[in-house]
Protein backbone atom coordinates (compact mmCIF):
# COMPACT_ATOMS: atom_id res chain seq x y z
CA UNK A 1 -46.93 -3.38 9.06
CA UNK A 2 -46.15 0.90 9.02
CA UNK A 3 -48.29 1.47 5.64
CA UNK A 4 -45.51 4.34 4.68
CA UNK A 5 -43.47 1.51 4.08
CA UNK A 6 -46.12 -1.05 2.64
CA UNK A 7 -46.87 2.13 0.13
CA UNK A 8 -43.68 2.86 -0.88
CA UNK A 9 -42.92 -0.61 -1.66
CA UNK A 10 -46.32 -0.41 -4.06
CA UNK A 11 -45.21 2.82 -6.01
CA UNK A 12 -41.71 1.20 -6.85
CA UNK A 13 -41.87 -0.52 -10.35
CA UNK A 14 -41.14 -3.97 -10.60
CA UNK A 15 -37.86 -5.07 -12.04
CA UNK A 16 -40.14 -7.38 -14.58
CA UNK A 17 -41.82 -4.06 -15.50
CA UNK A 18 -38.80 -1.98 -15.78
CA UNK A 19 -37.48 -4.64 -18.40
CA UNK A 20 -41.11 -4.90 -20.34
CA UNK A 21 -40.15 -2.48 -22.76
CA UNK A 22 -37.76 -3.53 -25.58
CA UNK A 23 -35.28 -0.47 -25.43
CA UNK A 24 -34.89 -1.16 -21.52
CA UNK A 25 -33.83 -4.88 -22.35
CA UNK A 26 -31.92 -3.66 -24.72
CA UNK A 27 -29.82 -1.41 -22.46
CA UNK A 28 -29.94 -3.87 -19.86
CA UNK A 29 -28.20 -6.60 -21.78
CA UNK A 30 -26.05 -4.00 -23.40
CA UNK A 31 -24.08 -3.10 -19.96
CA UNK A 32 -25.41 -5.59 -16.92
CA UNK A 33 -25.27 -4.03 -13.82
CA UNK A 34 -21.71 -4.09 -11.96
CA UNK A 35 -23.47 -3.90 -8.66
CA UNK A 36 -22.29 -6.77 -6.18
CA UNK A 37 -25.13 -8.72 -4.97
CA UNK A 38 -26.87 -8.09 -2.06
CA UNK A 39 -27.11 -10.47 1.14
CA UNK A 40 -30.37 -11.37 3.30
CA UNK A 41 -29.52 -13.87 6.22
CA UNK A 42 -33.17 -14.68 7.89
CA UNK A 43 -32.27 -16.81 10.73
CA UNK A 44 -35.40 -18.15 12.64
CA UNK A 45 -35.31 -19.12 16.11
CA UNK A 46 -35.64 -22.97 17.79
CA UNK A 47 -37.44 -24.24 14.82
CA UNK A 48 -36.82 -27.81 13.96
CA UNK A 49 -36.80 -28.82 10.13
CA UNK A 50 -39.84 -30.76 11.14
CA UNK A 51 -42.09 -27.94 11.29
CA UNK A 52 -41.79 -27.16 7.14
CA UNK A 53 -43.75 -29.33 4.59
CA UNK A 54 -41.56 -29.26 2.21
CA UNK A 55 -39.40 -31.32 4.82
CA UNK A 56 -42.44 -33.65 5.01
CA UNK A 57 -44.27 -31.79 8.45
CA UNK A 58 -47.74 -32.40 8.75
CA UNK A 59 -48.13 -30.45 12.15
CA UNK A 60 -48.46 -26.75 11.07
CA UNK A 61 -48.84 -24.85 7.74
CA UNK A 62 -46.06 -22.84 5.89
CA UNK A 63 -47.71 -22.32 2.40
CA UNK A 64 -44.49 -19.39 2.02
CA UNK A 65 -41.20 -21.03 2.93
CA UNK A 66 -42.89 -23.77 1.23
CA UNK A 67 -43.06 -21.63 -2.25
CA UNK A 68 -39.88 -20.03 -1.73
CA UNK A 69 -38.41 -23.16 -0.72
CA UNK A 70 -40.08 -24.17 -4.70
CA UNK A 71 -38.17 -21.24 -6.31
CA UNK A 72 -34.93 -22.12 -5.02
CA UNK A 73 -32.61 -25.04 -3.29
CA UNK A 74 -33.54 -26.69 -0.25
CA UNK A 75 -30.69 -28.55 1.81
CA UNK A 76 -31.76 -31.50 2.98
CA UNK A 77 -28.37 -31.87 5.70
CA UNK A 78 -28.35 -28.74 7.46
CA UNK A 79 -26.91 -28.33 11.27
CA UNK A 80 -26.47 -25.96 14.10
CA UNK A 81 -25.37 -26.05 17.00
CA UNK A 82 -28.32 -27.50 19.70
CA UNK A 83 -28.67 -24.01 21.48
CA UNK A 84 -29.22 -20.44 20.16
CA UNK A 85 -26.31 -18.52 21.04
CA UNK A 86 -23.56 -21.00 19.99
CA UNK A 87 -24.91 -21.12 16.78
CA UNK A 88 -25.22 -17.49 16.49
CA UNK A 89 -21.18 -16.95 17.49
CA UNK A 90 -20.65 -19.34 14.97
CA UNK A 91 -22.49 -17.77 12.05
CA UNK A 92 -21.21 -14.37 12.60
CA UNK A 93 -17.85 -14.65 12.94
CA UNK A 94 -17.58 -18.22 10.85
CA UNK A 95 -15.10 -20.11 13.75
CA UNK A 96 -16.41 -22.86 15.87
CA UNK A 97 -16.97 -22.49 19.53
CA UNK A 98 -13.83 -23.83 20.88
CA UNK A 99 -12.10 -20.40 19.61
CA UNK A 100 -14.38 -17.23 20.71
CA UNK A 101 -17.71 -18.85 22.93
CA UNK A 102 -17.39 -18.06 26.44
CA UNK A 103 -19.96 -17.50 28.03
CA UNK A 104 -24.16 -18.15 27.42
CA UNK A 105 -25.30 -14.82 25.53
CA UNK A 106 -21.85 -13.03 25.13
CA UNK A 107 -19.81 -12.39 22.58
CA UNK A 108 -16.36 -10.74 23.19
CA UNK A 109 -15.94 -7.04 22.87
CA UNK A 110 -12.93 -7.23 20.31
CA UNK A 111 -14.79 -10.01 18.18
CA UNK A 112 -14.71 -8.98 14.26
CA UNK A 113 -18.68 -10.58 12.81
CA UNK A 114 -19.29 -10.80 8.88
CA UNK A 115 -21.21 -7.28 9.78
CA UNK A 116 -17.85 -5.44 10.22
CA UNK A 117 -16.45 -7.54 6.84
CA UNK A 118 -19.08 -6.70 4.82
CA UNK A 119 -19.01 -2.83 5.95
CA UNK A 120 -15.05 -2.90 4.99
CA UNK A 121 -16.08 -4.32 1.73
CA UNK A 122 -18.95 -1.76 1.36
CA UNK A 123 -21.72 -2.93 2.11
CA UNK A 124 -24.37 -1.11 4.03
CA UNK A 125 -25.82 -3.25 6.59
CA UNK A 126 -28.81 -3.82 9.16
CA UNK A 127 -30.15 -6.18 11.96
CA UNK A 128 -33.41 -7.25 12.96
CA UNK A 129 -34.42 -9.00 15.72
CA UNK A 130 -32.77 -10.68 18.17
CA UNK A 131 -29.11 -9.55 19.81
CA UNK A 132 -28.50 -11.50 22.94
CA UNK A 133 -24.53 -10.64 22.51
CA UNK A 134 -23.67 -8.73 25.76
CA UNK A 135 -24.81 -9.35 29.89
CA UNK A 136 -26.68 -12.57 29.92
CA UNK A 137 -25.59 -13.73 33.09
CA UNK A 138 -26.77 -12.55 36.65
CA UNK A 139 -25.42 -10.38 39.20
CA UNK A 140 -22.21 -12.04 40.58
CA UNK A 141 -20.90 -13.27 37.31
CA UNK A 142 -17.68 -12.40 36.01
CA UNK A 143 -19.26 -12.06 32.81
CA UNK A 144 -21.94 -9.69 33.98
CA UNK A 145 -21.78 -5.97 31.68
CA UNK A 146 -19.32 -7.91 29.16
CA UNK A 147 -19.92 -8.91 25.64
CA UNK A 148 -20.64 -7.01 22.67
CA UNK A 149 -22.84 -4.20 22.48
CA UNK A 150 -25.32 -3.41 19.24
CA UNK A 151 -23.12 -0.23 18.03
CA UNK A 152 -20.25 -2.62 17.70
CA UNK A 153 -21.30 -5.23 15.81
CA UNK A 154 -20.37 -3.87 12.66
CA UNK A 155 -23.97 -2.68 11.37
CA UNK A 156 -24.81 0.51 10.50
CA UNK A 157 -28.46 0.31 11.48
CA UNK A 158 -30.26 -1.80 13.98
CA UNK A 159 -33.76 -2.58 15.90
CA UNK A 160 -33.16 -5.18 18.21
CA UNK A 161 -34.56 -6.63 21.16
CA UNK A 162 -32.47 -8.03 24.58
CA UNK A 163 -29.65 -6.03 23.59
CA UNK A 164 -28.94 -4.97 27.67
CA UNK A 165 -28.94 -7.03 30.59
CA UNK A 166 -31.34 -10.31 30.94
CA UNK A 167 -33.63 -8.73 34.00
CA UNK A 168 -34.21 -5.34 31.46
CA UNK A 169 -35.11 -7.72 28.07
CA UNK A 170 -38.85 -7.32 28.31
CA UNK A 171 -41.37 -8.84 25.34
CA UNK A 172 -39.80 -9.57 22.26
CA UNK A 173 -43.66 -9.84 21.14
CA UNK A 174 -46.47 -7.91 22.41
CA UNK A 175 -45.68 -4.51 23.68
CA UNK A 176 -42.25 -5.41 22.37
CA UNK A 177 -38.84 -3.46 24.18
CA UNK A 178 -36.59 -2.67 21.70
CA UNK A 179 -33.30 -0.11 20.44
CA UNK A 180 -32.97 1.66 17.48
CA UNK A 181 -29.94 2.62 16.37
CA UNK A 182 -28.94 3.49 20.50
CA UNK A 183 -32.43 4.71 21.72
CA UNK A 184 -35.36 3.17 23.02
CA UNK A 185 -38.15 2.74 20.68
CA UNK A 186 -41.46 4.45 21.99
CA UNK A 187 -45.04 3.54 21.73
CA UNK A 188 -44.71 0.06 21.32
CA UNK A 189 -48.08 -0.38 23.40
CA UNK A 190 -50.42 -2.88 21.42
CA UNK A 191 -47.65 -3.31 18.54
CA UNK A 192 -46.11 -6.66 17.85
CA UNK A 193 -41.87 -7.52 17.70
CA UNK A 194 -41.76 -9.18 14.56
CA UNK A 195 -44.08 -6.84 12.56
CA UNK A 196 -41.91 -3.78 13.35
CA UNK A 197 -38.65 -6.09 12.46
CA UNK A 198 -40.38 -6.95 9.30
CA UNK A 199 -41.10 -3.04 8.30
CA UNK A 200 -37.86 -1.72 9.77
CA UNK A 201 -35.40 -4.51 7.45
CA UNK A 202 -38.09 -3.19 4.13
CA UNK A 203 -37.80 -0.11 4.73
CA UNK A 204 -33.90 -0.48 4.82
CA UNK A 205 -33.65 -2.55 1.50
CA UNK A 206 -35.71 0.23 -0.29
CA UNK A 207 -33.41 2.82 0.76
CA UNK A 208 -30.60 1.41 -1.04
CA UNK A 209 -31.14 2.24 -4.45
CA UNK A 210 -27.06 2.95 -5.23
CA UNK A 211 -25.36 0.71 -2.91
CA UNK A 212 -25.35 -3.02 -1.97
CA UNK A 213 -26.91 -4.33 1.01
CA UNK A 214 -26.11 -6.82 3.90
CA UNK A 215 -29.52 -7.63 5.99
CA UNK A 216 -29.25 -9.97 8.70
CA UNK A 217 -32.78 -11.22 10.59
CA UNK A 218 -32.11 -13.01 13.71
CA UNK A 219 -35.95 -14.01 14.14
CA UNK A 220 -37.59 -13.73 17.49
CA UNK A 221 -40.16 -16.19 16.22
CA UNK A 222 -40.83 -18.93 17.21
CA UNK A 223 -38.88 -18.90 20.43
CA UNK A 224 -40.74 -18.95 24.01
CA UNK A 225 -42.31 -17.71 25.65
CA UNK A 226 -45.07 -19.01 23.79
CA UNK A 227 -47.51 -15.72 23.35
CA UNK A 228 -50.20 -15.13 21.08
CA UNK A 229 -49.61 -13.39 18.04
CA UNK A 230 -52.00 -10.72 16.45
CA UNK A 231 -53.48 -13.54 14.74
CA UNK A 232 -54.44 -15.73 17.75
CA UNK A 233 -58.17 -15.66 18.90
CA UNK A 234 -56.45 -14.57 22.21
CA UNK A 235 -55.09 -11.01 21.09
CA UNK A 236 -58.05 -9.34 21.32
CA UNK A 237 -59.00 -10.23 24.26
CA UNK A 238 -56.41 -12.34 26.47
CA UNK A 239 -53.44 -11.75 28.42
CA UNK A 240 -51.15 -11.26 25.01
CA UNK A 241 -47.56 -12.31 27.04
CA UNK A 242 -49.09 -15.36 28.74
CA UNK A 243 -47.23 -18.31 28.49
CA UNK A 244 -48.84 -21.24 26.72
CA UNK A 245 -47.59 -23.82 24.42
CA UNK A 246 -50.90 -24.37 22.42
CA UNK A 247 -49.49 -20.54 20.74
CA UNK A 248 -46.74 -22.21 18.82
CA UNK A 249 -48.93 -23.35 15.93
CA UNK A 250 -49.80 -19.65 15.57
CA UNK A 251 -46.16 -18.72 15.92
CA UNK A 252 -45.08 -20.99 13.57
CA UNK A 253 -48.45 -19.23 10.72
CA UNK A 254 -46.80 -16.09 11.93
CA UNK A 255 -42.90 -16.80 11.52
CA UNK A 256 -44.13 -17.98 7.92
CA UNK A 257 -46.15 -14.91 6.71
CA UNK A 258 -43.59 -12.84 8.25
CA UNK A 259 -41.14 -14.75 5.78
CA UNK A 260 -43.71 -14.40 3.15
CA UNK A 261 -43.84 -10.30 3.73
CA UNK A 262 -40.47 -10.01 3.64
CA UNK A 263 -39.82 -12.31 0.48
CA UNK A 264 -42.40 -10.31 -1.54
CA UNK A 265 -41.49 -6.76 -0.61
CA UNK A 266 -37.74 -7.43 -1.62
CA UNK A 267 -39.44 -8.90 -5.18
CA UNK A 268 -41.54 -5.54 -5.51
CA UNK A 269 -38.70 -3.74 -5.37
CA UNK A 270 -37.04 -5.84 -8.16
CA UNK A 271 -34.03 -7.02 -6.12
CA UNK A 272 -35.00 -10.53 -6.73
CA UNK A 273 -31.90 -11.23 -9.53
CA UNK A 274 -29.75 -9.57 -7.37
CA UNK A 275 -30.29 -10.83 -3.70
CA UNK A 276 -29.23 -13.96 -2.15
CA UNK A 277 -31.56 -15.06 0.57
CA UNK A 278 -30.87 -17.59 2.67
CA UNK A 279 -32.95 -19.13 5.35
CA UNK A 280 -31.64 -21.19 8.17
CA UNK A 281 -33.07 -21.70 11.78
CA UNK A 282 -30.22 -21.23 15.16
CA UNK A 283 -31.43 -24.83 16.36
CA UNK A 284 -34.02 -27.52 17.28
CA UNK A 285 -37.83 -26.65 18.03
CA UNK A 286 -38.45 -26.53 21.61
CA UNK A 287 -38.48 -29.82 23.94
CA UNK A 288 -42.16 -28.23 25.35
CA UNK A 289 -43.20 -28.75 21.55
CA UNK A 290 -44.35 -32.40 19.72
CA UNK A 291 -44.62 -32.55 16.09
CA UNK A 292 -45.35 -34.67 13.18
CA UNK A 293 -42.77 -35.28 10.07
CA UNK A 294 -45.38 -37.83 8.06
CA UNK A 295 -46.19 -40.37 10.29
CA UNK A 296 -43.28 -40.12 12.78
CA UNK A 297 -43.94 -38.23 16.09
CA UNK A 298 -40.55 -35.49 16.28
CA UNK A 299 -40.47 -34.36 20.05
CA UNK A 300 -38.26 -31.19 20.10
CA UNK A 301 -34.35 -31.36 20.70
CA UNK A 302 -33.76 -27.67 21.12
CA UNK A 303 -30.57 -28.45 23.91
CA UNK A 304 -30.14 -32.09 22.90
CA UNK A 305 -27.14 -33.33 20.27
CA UNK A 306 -29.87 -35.68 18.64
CA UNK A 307 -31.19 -34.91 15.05
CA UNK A 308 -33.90 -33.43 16.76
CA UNK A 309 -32.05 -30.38 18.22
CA UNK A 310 -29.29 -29.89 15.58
CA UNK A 311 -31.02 -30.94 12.06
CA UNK A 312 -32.42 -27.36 10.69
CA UNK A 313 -34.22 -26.32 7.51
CA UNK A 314 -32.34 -24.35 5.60
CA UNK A 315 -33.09 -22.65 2.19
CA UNK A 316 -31.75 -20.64 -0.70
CA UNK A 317 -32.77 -18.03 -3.20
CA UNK A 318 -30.81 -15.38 -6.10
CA UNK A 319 -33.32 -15.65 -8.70
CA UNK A 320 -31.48 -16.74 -11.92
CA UNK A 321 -28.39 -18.15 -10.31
CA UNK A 322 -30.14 -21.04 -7.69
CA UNK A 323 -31.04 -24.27 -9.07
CA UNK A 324 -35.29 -23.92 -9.00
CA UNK A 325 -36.99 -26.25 -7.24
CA UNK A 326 -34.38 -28.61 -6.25
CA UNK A 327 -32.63 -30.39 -3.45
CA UNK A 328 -29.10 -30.27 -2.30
CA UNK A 329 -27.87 -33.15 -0.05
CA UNK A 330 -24.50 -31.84 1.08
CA UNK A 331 -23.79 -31.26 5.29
CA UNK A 332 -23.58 -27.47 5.91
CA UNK A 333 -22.98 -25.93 9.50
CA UNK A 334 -23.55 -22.62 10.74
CA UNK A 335 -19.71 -21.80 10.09
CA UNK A 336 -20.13 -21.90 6.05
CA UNK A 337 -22.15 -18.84 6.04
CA UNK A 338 -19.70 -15.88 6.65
CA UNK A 339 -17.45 -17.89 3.53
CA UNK A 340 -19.65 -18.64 1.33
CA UNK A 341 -21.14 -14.72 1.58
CA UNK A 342 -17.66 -13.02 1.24
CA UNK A 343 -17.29 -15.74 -2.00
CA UNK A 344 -20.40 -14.48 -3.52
CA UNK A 345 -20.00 -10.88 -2.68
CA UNK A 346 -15.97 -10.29 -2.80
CA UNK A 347 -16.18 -9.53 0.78
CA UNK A 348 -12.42 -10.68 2.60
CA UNK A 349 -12.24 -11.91 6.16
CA UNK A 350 -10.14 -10.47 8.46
CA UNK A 351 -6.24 -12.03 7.80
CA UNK A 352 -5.32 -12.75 11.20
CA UNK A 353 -8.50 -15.07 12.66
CA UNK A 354 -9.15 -18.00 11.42
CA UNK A 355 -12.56 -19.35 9.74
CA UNK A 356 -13.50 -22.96 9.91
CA UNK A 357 -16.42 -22.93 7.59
CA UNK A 358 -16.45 -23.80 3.91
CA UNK A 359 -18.07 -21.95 0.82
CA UNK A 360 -21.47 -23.71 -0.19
CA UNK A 361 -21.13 -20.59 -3.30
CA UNK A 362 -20.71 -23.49 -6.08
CA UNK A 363 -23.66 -25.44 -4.64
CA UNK A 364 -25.86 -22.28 -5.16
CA UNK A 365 -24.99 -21.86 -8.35
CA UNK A 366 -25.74 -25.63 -9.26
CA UNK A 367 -22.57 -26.76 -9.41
CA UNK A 368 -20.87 -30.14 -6.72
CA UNK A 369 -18.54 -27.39 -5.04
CA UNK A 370 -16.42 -28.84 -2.44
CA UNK A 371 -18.96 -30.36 0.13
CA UNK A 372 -17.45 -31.91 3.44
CA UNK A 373 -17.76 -35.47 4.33
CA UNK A 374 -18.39 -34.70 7.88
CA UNK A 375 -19.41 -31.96 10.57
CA UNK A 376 -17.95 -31.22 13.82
CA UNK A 377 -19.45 -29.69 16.86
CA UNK A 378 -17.67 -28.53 19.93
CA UNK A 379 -20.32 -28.58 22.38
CA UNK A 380 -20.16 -26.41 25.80
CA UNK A 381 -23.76 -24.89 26.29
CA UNK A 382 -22.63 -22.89 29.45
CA UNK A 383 -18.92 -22.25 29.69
CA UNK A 384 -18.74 -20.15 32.41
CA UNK A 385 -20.57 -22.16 34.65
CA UNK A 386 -22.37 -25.00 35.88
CA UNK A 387 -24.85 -26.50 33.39
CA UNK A 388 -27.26 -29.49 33.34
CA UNK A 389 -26.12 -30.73 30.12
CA UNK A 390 -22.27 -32.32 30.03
CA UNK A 391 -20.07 -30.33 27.59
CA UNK A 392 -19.08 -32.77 24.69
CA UNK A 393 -17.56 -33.40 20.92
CA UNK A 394 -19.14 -34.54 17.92
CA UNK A 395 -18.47 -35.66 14.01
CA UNK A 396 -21.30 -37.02 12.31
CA UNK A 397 -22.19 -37.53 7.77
CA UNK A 398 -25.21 -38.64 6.75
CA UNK A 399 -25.53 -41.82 8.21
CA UNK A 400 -23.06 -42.01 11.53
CA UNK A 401 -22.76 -39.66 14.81
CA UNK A 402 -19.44 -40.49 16.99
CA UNK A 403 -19.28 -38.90 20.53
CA UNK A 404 -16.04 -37.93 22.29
CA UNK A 405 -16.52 -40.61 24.82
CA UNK A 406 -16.61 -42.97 21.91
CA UNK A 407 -20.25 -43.51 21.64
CA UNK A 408 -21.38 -44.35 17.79
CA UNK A 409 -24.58 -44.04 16.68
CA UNK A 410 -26.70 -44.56 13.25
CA UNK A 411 -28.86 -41.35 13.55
CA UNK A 412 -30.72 -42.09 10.73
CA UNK A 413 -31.74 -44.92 11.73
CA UNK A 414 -31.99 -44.46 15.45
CA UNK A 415 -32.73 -40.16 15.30
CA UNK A 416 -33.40 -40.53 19.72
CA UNK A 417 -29.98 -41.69 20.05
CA UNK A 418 -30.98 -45.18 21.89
CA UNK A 419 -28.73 -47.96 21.02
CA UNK A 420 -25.23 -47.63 20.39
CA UNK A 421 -23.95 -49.37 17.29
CA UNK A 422 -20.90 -51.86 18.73
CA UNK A 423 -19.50 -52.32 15.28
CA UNK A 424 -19.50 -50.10 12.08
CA UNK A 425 -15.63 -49.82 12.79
CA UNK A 426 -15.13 -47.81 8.97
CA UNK A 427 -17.67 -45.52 10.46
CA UNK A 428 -15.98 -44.92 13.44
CA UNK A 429 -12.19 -44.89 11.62
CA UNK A 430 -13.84 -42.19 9.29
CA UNK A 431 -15.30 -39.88 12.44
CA UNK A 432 -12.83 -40.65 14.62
CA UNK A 433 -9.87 -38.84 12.26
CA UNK A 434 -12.27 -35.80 12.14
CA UNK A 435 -12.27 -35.66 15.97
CA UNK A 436 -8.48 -36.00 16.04
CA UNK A 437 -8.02 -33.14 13.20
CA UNK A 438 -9.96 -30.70 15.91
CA UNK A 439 -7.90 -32.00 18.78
CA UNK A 440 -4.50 -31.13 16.97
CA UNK A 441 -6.09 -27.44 16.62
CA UNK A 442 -7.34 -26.98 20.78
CA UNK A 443 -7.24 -30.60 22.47
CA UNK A 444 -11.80 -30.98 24.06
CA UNK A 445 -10.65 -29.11 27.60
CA UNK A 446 -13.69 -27.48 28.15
CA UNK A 447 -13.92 -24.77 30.68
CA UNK A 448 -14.51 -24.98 34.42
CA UNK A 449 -17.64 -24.02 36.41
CA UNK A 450 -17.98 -20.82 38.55
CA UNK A 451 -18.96 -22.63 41.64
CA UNK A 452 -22.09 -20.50 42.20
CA UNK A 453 -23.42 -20.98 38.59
CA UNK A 454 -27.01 -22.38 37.29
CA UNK A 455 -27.66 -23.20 34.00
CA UNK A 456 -29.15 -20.10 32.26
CA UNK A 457 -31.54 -21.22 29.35
């Protein structure tokens, strides 16, 4: 990382060694701070729950989520959506994809995100890392040069990579293309994408001394293509952007001591009682990628409705407010972010647009909150045109999964999705109303092809 930044971060004083003295305590106790808490959303990229240990992976190392996972609450029933962008539309604007996804890497131009809330509410806010929001599709789409561009997105600083069309993207890691704040960012030669994210979201939480913050990391990591990382025995002296799945073990060490920089340069700066970090990953490792979870063999889902490609890690942290060191069992989806941020922070959604998520605040704070008793996923990976997965509905708790074509499976049980259970009629009674509740709100019409289209993942 930029060692202005790594510096700086040394020369602040601890928050632990601002309150060391006696007459400091004092005056801290005497008037607490009436500062509202600040938000950082890290947000890694098709990484399955089974690549953590503290989920039970024995494939890969991550001795830092792993010991932040220790300080805080771990969720145990975490979802997303199978497919990056879905999930991404969903946590930024808190509304499942039946109301604003419609197309594969676009978000509408007039969308509102929890960025433009938490500015209104004011907060000063940043992205890192991935944007994939505007142009995805080819030439010859109707969808080509729409979505949502950086500037719009309702943060007032940004580095971010793939924020133009798909052909113009470049690396996201080695020699890594990238905008800053509206301009290219030069010299990238030899540098690496998710060391400069890492420096640039530091370097924004230390310059807000006076005013709460709102960071939000979409993670490159550990997304393909499959590149070594400055840690690889290839960096020195291989071709750093070539292809090969063997990387993801080092992407995976990387992802984690990124993670692990971050973590400890927002505790140097003492923002650890005041700063609720939450990890959470946009879907399912990658089906190139097998892994171990104990002694059973997870192939990755990243695309698929299984456990494998929707079943996330997901992890929390505000020092003296989280449980330590425990587990919370309760579904969450990618919706219950944007409420359960304005609940903690005083932030207010927009009046007009609706929000389908649900506050996990209590659950934070160790208390049973007002957990659901089912998800629901509307399920269209490539709207605007022709895909090679079939567009579907799904409600699923912690034991059942029921499909829109009335397929019922015990997940748990059977993770691959193999054998349909022809009983369990409570099950199905129970998932069956939470299907119907979604259909009274848009009936599952799900959009029709371009005829021209391919899928585009």
């Amino acid at each position: 990382g930029d060692p202005a930044i790594r510096s700086g971060l040394m020369s602040l004083p601890s928050r632990r060694a601002f309150l060391g003295s006696a007459s400091a305590a004092a005056a801290f106790a005497q008037s607490p701070p009436a500062r509202r808490p600040n938000i950082l959303l890290v947000m890694a990229d098709d990484f399955g729950f089974e690549c953590l240990n503290c989920y039970g992976g024995t494939s890969y190392r991550t001795p830092n989520l792993d010991r932040f996972a220790r300080s805080g609450l771990r969720f145990t029933h975490a979802f997303a959506q199978p497919l990056c962008t879905p999930t991404r539309l969903q946590l930024m604007t808190g509304q499942l994809n039946f109301r604003n996804w419609k197309s594969f890497g676009v978000m509408a131009p007039q969308e509102l995100t929890f960025g433009h809330m938490m500015q209104r509410a004011g907060y000063r806010t940043a992205i890192a890392g991935k944007w994939q929001l505007y142009s995805y599709d080819a030439p010859g789409s109707k969808y080509r040069g729409t979505g949502k561009r950086p500037a719009d997105g309702g943060f007032d600083e940004y580095l971010l990579w793939h924020d133009e069309h798909s052909e113009k993207k470049g690396s996201r890691y080695a020699d890594p293309v990238l905008n800053h704040n509206g301009k290219l960012v030069p010299n990238t030669k030899g540098k690496y994408g998710p060391d400069l994210f890492t420096d640039f979201l530091l370097d924004f939480m230390r310059r807000q001394p006076d005013q709460p913050f709102f960071a939000y990391y979409p993670m490159a990591l550990t997304h393909g293509p499959f590149n070594a990382t400055p840690r690889s025995e290839d960096w020195p002296r291989g071709d750093r952007l070539k292809d090969d799945p063997r990387h993801f073990a080092d992407m995976v060490a990387y992802l984690d001591a990124d993670f692990g920089r971050l973590i400890d340069g927002l505790d140097r700066l003492g923002l650890a009682s005041n700063t609720l970090v939450l990890f959470y990953s946009d879907n399912g490792s990658p089906p190139e990628i097998t892994s171990r979870l104990g002694s059973r063999i997870v192939p990755g889902g990243k695309r698929l409705t299984t456990e494998a490609g929707m079943h996330v890690p997901m992890l929390a942290r505000w020092s003296g407010v989280t449980p330590v060191n425990k587990t919370c069992d309760d579904l969450i989806d990618s919706t219950d972010f944007l409420p359960t941020i304005a609940e903690a922070t005083g932030a207010q959604w927009f009046p007009k647009l609706p929000l389908d998520g649900r506050s996990f605040l209590p659950q934070l704070r160790g208390a049973k909150g007002n957990p659901r008793d089912a998800l629901f996923s509307h399920f269209d990976p490539h709207p605007s045109c022709k895909a090679d997965i079939k567009p579907t509905r799904l409600a699923w708790d912690h034991q059942h999964k029921l499909y829109l074509d009335g397929r019922l499976y015990d997940w748990k049980a059977d993770p691959l999705e193999e054998k349909p259970l022809a009983n369990a009629p409570a099950a199905r009674a129970k998932l069956q109303r939470v299907l119907e509740q979604y259909a009274r709100i848009q009936p599952p019409k799900f959009n029709k092809f371009e005829p021209d289209g391919k899928p585009a993942y």
